[in-house]
PDB file of C-alpha atoms in Angstrom:
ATOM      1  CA  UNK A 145      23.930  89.845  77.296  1.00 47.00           C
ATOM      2  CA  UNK A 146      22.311  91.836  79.486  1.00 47.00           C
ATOM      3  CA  UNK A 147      22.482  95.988  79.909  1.00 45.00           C
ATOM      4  CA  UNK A 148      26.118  94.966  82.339  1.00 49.00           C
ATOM      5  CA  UNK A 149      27.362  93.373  79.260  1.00 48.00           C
ATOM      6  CA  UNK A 150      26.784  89.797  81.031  1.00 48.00           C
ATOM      7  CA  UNK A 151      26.275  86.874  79.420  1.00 49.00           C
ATOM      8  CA  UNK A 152      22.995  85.407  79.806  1.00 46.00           C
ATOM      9  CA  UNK A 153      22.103  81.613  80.155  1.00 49.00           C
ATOM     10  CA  UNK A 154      19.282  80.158  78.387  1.00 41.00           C
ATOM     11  CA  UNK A 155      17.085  79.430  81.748  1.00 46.00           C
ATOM     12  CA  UNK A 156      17.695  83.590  82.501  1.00 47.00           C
ATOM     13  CA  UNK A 157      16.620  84.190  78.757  1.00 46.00           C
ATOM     14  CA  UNK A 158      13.712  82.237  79.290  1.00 43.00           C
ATOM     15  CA  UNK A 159      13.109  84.144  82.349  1.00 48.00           C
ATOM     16  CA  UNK A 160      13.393  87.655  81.194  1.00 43.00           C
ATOM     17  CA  UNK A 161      11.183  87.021  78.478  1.00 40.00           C
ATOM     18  CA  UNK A 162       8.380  85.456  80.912  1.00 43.00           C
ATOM     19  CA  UNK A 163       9.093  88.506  82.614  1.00 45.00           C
ATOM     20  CA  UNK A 164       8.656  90.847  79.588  1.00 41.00           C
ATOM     21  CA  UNK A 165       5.407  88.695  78.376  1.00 44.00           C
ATOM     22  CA  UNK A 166       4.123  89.077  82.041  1.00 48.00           C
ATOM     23  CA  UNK A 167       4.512  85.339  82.327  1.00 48.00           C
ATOM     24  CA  UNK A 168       5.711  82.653  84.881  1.00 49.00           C
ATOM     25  CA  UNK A 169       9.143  81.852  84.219  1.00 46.00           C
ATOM     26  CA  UNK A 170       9.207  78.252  85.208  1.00 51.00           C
ATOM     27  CA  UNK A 171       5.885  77.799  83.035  1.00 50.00           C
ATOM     28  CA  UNK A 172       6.992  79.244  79.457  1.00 47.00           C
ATOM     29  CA  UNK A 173      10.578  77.446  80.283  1.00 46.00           C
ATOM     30  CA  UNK A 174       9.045  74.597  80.597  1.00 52.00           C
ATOM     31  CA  UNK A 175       6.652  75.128  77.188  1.00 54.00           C
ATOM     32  CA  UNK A 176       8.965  76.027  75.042  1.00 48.00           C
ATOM     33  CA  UNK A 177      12.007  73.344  76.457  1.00 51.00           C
ATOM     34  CA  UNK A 178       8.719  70.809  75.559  1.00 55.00           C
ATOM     35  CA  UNK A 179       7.965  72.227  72.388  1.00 48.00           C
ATOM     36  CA  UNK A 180      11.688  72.098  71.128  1.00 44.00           C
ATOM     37  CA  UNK A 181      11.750  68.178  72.223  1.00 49.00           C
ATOM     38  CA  UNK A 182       8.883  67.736  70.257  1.00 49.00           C
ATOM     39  CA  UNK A 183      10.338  69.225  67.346  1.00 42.00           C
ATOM     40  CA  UNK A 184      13.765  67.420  67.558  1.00 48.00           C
ATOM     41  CA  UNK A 185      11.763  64.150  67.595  1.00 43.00           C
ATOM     42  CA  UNK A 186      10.070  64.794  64.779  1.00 43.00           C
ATOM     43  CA  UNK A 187      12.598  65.743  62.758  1.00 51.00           C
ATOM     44  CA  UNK A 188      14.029  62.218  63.774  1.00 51.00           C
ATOM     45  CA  UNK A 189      10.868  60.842  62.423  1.00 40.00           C
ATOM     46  CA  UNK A 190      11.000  62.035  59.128  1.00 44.00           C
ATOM     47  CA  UNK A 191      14.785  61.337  59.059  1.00 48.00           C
ATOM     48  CA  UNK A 192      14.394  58.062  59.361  1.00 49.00           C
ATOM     49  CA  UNK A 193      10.821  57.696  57.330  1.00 50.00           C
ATOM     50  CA  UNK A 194      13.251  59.633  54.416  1.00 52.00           C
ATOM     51  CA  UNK A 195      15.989  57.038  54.640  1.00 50.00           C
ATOM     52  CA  UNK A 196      13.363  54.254  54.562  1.00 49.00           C
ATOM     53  CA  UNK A 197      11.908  55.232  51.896  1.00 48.00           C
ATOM     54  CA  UNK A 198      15.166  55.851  49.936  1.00 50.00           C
ATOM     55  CA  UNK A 199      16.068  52.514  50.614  1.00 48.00           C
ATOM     56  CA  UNK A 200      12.261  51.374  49.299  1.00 50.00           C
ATOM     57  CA  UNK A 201      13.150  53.421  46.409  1.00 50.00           C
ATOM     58  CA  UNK A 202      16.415  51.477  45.313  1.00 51.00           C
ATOM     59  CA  UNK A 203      14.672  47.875  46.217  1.00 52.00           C
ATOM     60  CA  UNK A 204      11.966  48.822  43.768  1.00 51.00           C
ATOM     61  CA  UNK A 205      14.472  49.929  41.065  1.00 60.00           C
ATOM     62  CA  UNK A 206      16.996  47.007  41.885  1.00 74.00           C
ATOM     63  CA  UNK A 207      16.687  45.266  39.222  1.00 91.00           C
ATOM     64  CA  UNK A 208      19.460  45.215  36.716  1.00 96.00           C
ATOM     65  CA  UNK A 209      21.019  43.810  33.519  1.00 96.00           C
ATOM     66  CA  UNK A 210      24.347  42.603  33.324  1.00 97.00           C
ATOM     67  CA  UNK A 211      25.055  42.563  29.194  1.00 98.00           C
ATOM     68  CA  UNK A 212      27.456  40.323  27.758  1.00 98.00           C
ATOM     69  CA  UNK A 213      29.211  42.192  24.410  1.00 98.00           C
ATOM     70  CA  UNK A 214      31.229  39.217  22.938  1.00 98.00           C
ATOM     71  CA  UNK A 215      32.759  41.612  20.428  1.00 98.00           C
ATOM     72  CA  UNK A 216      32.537  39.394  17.344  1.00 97.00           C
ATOM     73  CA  UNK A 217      31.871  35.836  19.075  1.00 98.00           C
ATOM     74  CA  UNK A 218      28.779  34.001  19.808  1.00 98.00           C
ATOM     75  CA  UNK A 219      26.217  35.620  22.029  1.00 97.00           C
ATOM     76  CA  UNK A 220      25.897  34.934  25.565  1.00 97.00           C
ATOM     77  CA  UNK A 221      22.830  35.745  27.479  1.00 97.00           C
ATOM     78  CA  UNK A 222      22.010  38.757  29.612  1.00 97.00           C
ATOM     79  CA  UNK A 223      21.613  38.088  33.418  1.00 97.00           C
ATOM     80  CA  UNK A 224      19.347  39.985  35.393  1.00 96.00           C
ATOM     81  CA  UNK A 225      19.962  40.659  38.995  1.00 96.00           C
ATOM     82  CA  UNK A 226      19.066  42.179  42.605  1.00 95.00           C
ATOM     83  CA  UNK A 227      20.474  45.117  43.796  1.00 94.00           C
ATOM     84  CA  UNK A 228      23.661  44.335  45.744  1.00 93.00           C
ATOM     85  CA  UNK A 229      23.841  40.822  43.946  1.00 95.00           C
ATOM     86  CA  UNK A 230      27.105  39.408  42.117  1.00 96.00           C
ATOM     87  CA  UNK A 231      26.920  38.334  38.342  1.00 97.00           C
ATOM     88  CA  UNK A 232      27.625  34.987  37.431  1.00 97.00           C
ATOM     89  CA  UNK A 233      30.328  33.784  35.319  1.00 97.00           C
ATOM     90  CA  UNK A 234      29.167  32.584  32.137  1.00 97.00           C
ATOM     91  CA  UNK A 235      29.252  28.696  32.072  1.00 95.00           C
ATOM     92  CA  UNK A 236      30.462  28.406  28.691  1.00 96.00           C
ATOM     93  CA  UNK A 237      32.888  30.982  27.076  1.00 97.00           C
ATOM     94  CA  UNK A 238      32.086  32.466  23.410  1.00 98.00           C
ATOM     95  CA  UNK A 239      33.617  31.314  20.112  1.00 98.00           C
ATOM     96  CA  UNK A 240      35.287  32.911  17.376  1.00 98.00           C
ATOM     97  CA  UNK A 241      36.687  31.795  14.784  1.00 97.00           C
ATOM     98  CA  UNK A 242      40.469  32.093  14.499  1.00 97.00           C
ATOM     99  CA  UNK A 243      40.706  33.207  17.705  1.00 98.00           C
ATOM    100  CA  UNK A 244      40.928  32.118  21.656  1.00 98.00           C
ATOM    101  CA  UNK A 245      38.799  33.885  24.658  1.00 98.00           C
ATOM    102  CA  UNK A 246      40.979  35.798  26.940  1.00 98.00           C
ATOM    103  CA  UNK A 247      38.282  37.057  29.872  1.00 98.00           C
ATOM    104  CA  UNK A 248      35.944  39.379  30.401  1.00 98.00           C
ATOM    105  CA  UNK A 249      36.617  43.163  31.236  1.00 98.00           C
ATOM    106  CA  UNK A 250      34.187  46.077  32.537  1.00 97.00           C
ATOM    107  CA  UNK A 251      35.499  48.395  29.770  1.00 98.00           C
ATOM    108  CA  UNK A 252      35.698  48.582  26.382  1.00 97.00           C
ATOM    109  CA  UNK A 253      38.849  49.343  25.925  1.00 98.00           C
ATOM    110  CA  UNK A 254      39.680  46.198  27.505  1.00 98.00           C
ATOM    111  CA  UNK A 255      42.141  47.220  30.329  1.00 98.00           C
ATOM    112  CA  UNK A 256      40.023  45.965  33.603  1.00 98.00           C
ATOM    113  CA  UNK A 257      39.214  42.466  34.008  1.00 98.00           C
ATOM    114  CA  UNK A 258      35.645  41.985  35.734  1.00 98.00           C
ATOM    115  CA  UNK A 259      35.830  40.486  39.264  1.00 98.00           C
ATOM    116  CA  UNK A 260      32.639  38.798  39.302  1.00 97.00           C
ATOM    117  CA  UNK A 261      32.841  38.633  43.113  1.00 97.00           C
ATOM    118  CA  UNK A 262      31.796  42.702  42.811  1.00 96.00           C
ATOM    119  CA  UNK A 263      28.361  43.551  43.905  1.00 96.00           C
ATOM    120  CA  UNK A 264      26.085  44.885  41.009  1.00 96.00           C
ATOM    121  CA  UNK A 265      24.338  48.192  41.771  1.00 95.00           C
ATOM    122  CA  UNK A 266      23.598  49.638  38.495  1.00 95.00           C
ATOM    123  CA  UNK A 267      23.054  47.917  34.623  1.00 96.00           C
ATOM    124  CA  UNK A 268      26.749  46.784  33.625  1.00 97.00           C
ATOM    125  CA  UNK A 269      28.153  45.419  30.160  1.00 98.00           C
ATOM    126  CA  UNK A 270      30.873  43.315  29.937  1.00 98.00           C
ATOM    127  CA  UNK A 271      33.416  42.406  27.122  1.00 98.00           C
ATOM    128  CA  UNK A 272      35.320  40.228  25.435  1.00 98.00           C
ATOM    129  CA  UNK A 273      38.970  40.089  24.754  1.00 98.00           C
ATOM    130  CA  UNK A 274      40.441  37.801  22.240  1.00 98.00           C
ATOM    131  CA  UNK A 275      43.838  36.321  21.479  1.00 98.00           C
ATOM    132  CA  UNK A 276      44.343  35.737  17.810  1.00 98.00           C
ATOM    133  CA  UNK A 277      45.116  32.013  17.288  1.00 98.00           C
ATOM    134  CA  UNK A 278      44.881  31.519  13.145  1.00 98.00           C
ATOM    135  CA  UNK A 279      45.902  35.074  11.386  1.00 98.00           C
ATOM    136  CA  UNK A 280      45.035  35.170   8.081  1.00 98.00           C
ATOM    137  CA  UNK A 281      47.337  36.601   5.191  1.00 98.00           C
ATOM    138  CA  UNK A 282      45.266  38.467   2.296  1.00 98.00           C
ATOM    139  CA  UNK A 283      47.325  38.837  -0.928  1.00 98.00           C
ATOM    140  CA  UNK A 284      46.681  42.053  -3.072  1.00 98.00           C
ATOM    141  CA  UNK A 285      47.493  41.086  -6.369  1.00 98.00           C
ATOM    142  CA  UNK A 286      47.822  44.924  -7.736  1.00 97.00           C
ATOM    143  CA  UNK A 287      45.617  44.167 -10.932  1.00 96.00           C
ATOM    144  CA  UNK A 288      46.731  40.804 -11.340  1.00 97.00           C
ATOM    145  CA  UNK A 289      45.756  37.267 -11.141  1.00 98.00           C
ATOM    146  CA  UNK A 290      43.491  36.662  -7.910  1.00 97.00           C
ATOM    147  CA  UNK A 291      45.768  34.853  -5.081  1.00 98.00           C
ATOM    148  CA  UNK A 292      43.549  32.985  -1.953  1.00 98.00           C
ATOM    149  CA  UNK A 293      44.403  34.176   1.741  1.00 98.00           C
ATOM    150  CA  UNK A 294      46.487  31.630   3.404  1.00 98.00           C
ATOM    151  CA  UNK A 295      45.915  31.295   7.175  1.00 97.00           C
ATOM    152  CA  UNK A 296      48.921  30.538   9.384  1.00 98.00           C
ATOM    153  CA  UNK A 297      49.189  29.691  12.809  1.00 98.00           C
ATOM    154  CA  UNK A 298      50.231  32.641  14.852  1.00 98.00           C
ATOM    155  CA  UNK A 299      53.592  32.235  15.854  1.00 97.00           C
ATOM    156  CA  UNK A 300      54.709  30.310  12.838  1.00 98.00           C
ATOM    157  CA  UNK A 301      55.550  30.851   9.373  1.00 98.00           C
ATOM    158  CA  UNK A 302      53.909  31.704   6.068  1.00 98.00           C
ATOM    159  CA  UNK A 303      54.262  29.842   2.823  1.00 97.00           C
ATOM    160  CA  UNK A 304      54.496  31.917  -0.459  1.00 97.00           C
ATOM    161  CA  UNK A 305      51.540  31.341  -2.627  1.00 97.00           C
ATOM    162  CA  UNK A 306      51.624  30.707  -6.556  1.00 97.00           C
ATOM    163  CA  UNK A 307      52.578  34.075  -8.150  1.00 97.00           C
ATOM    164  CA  UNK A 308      50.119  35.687  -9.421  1.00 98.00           C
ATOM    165  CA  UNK A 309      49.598  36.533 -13.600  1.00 97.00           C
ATOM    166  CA  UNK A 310      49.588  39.997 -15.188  1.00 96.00           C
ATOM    167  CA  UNK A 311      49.346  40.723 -18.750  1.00 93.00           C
ATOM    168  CA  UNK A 312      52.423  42.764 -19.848  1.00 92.00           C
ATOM    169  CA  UNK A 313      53.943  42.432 -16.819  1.00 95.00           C
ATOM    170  CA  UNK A 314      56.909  39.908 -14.752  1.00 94.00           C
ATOM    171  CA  UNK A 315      56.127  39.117 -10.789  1.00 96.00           C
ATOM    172  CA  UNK A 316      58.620  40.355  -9.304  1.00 95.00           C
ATOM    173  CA  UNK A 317      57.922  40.182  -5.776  1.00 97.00           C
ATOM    174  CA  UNK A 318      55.277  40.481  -2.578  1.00 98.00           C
ATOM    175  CA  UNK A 319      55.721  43.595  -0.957  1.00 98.00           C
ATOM    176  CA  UNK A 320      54.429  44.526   3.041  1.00 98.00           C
ATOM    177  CA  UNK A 321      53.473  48.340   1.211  1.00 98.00           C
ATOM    178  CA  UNK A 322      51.094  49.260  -1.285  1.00 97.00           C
ATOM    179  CA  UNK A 323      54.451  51.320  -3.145  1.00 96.00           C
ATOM    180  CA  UNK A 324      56.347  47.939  -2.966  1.00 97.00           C
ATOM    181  CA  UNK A 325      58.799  49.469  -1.410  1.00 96.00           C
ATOM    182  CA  UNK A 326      59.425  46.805   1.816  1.00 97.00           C
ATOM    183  CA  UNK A 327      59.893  42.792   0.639  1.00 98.00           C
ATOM    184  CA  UNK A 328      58.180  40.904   2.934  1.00 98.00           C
ATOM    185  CA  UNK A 329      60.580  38.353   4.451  1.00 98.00           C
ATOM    186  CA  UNK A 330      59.332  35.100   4.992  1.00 98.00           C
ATOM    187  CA  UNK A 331      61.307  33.592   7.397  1.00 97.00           C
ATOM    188  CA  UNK A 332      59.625  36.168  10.059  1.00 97.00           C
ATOM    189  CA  UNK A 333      57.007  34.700  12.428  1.00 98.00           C
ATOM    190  CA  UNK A 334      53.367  35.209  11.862  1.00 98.00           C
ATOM    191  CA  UNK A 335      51.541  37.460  14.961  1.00 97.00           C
ATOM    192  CA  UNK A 336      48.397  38.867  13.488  1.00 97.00           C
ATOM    193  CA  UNK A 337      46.620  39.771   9.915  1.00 98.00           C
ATOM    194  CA  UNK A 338      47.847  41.925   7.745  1.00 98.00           C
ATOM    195  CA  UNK A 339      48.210  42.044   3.827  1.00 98.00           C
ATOM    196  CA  UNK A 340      51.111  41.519   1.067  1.00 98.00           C
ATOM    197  CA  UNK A 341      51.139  43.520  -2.182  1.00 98.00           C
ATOM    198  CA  UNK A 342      52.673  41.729  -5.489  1.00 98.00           C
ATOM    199  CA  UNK A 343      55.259  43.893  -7.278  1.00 97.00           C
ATOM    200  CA  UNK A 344      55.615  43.794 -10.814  1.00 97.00           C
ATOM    201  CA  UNK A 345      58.004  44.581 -13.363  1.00 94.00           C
ATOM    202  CA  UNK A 346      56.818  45.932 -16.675  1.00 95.00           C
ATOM    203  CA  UNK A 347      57.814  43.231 -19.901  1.00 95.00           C
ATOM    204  CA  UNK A 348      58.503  43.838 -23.350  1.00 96.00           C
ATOM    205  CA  UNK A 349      57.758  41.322 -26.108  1.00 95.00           C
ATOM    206  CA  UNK A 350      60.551  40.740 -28.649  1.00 97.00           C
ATOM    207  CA  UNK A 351      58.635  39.054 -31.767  1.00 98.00           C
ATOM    208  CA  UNK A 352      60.583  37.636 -34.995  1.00 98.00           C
ATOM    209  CA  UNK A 353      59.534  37.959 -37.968  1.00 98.00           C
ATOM    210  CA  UNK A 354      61.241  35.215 -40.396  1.00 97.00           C
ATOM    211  CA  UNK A 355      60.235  36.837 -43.733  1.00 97.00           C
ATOM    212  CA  UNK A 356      59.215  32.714 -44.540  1.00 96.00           C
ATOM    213  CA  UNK A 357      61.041  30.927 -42.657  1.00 97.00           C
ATOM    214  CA  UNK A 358      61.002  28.610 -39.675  1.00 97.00           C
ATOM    215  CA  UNK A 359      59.382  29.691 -36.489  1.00 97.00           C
ATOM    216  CA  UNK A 360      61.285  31.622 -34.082  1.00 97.00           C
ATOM    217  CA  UNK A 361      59.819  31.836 -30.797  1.00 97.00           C
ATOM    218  CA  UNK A 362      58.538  35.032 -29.499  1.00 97.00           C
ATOM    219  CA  UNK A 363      61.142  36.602 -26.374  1.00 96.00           C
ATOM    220  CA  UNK A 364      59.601  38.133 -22.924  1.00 94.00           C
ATOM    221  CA  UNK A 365      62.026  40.663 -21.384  1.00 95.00           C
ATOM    222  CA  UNK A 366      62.031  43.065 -18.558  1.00 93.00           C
ATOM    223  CA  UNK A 367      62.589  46.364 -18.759  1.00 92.00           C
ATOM    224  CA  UNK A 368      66.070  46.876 -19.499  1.00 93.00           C
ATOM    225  CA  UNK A 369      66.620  43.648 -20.024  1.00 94.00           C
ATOM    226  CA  UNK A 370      68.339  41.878 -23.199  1.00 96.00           C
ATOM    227  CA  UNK A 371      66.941  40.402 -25.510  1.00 96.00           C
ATOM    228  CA  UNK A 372      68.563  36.950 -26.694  1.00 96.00           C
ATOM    229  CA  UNK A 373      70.020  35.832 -29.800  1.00 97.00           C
ATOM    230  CA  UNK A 374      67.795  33.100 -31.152  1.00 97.00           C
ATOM    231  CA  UNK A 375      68.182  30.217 -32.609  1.00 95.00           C
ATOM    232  CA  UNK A 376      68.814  30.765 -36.791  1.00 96.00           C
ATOM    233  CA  UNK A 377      65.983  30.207 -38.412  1.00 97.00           C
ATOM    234  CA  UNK A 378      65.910  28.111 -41.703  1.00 97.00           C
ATOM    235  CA  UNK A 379      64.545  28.888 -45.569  1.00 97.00           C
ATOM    236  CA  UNK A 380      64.972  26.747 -48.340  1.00 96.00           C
ATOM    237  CA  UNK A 381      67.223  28.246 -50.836  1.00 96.00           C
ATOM    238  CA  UNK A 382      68.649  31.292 -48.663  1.00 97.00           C
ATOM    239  CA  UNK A 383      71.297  31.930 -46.618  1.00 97.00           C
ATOM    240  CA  UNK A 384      70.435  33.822 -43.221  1.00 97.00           C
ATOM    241  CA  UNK A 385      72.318  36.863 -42.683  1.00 97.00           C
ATOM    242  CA  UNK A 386      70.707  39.242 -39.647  1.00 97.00           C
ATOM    243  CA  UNK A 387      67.754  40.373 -37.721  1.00 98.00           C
ATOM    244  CA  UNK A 388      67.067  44.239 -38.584  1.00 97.00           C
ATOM    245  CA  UNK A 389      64.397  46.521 -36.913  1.00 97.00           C
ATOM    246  CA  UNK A 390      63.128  47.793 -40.074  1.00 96.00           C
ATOM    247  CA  UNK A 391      60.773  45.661 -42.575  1.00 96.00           C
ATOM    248  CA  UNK A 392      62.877  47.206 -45.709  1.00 96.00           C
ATOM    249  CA  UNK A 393      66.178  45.439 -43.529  1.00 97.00           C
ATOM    250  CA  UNK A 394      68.084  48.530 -43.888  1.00 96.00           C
ATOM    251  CA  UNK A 395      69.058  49.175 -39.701  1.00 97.00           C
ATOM    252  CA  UNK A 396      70.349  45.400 -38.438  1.00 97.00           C
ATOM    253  CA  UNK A 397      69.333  45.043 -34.528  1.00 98.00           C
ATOM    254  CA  UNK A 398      71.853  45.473 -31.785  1.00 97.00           C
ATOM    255  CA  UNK A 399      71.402  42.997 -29.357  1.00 97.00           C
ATOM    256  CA  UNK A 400      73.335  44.427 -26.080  1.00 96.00           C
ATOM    257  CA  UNK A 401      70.659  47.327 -26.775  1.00 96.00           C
ATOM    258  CA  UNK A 402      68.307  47.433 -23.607  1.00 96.00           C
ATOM    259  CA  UNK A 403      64.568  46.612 -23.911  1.00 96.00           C
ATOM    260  CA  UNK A 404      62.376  49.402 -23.358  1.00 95.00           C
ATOM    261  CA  UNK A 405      59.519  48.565 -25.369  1.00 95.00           C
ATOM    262  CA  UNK A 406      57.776  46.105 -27.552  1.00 96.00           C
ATOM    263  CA  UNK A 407      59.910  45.301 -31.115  1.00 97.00           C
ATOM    264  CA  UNK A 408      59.469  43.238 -33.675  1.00 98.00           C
ATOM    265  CA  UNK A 409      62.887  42.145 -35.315  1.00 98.00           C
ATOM    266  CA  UNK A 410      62.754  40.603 -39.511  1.00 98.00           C
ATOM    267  CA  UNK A 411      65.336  38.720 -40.840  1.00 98.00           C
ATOM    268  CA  UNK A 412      67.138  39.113 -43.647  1.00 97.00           C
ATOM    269  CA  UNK A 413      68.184  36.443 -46.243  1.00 97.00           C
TER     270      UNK A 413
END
C-alpha cells in the first residue's frame, strides 16, 4: 500500500521500485516479469526430469517374486515378474496327503483369496488352504498295549480298534480326555484328527491254592468286583469242605466280599 493506505498493483510496485533504484520502469518490469518466466519453466523442467526419473527408478527395481507357500504340500515354483504385471495361476495345484487344495490366499491367515487378475507391484507370497479329506484317529493307549491310527474318511464313521492289553489292569473304555472322563461315541461323524485315550480299570487276581488237589483256575476281577465260586476241586481220599484266606484254614473266605486286592484263597479238606 502506499503512504494513502492504497493498494498497489504489481506493474505500480514495479514502478516505484524503478523509481527508487533510479531505473526505467518499463525496463526492470520487463526484467524481472522475464526472469520469473524463466524460473517457472525451470522448475517445470526439473518437475518433470524428477517424475521421469522416479518412474526410471521403479522400472529398474520392477522386478519381483511372487512365492508360492504350499503350507505342507508339494512345492510350486516362484514366478518372477514386471512391475505392473499379473501372476499366473499355477498350472497344476499342490498335493497333500489326506487332504484336498482349496485356493490360494494373499494372507496367512487364510481369509483373502488371491485374484490373480491384480497387478503385482511389490514381492508377494501366496498360500495354501486345505480341506481335510482322510482324518486320522491316533489311539493313546495310557501305558498299554500299542493300538495303530485308523484313518477315516471325513464325514463318516470310525471303527473301534482291538483293545488294547495292560498288565494288572481291565479295558474299560476309549475316552475323548486324557482323565477319561468323556466316552467317545462312535456313532458321531468323523471331521478332523484328533486322539482317543483307553480307560482302564484296575484287576485283582484271585489264585487257589488246592493244598494237592486238582487245578482250579486262577479268577481276574475288577475292583469291587466278586469273585466266583469255583468249581470243587478233587483229592483222593478227602472230602472238600471250604476255601479260607489263611494257609493255617482258620478264617473261611466270604465270597459276596468285594475285591480290592490280590488274594490267594486254600482249601481245606
Amino acid at each position: 500500500r502506499d503512504i494513502t493506505g492504497s493498494a498497489l498493483n504489481v506493474s505500480s510496485g514495479l514502478d516505484l521500485v524503478s523509481r527508487i533504484m533510479g531505473g526505467d520502469s518499463n525496463s526492470f518490469y520487463n526484467s524481472t516479469k522475464n526472469f520469473l518466466h524463466s524460473c517457472t519453466v525451470f522448475g517445470g523442467l526439473a518437475k518433470d526430469n524428477s517424475d521421469t526419473a522416479q518412474k526410471g527408478k521403479i522400472q529398474q527395481t520392477s522386478n519381483f517374486d511372487v512365492s508360492f507357500n504350499s503350507n505342507g504340500g508339494s512345492s510350486v515354483s516362484n514366478q518372477k515378474l514386471n512391475y505392473s504385471e499379473k501372476a499366473t495361476r499355477p498350472a497344476k495345484d499342490p498335493t497333500r496327503e489326506d487332504y484336498t487344495f482349496d485356493n490360494w490366499y494373499s494372507d496367512s491367515a487364510l481369509t483373502t483369496v488371491y485374484d490373480f487378475n491384480t497387478e503385482v507391484t511389490s514381492n508377494l507370497t501366496l498360500y495354501a488352504k486345505w480341506n481335510l479329506a482322510t482324518a486320522t484317529i491316533t489311539f493313546n493307549s495310557r501305558n498299554g498295549s500299542q493300538v495303530t491310527p485308523e484313518k477315516v474318511a471325513v464325514g463318516t464313521v470310525a471303527t473301534p480298534p482291538t483293545p488294547p492289553t495292560r498288565s494288572g489292569y481291565a479295558f474299560d473304555k476309549w475316552y475323548t480326555d486324557y482323565a477319561c472322563t468323556y466316552e467317545y461315541d462312535w456313532t458321531s461323524l468323523v471331521n478332523s484328527n484328533f486322539t482317543l485315550y483307553a480307560g482302564w480299570t484296575k484287576t485283582y487276581n484271585i489264585v487257589f491254592n488246592s493244598n494237592g488237589g486238582s487245578t482250579v483256575e486262577t479268577q481276574t476281577v475288577h475292583t469291587g468286583g466278586l469273585a466266583v465260586y469255583p468249581k470243587t476241586p478233587t483229592k483222593e481220599n478227602y472230602t472238600f469242605a471250604y476255601w479260607c484266606t489263611d494257609s493255617e484254614l482258620t478264617t473261611v473266605y466270604d465270597f459276596s466280599t468285594p475285591v480290592t486286592n490280590d488274594i490267594t484263597l486254600y482249601a481245606c479238606w
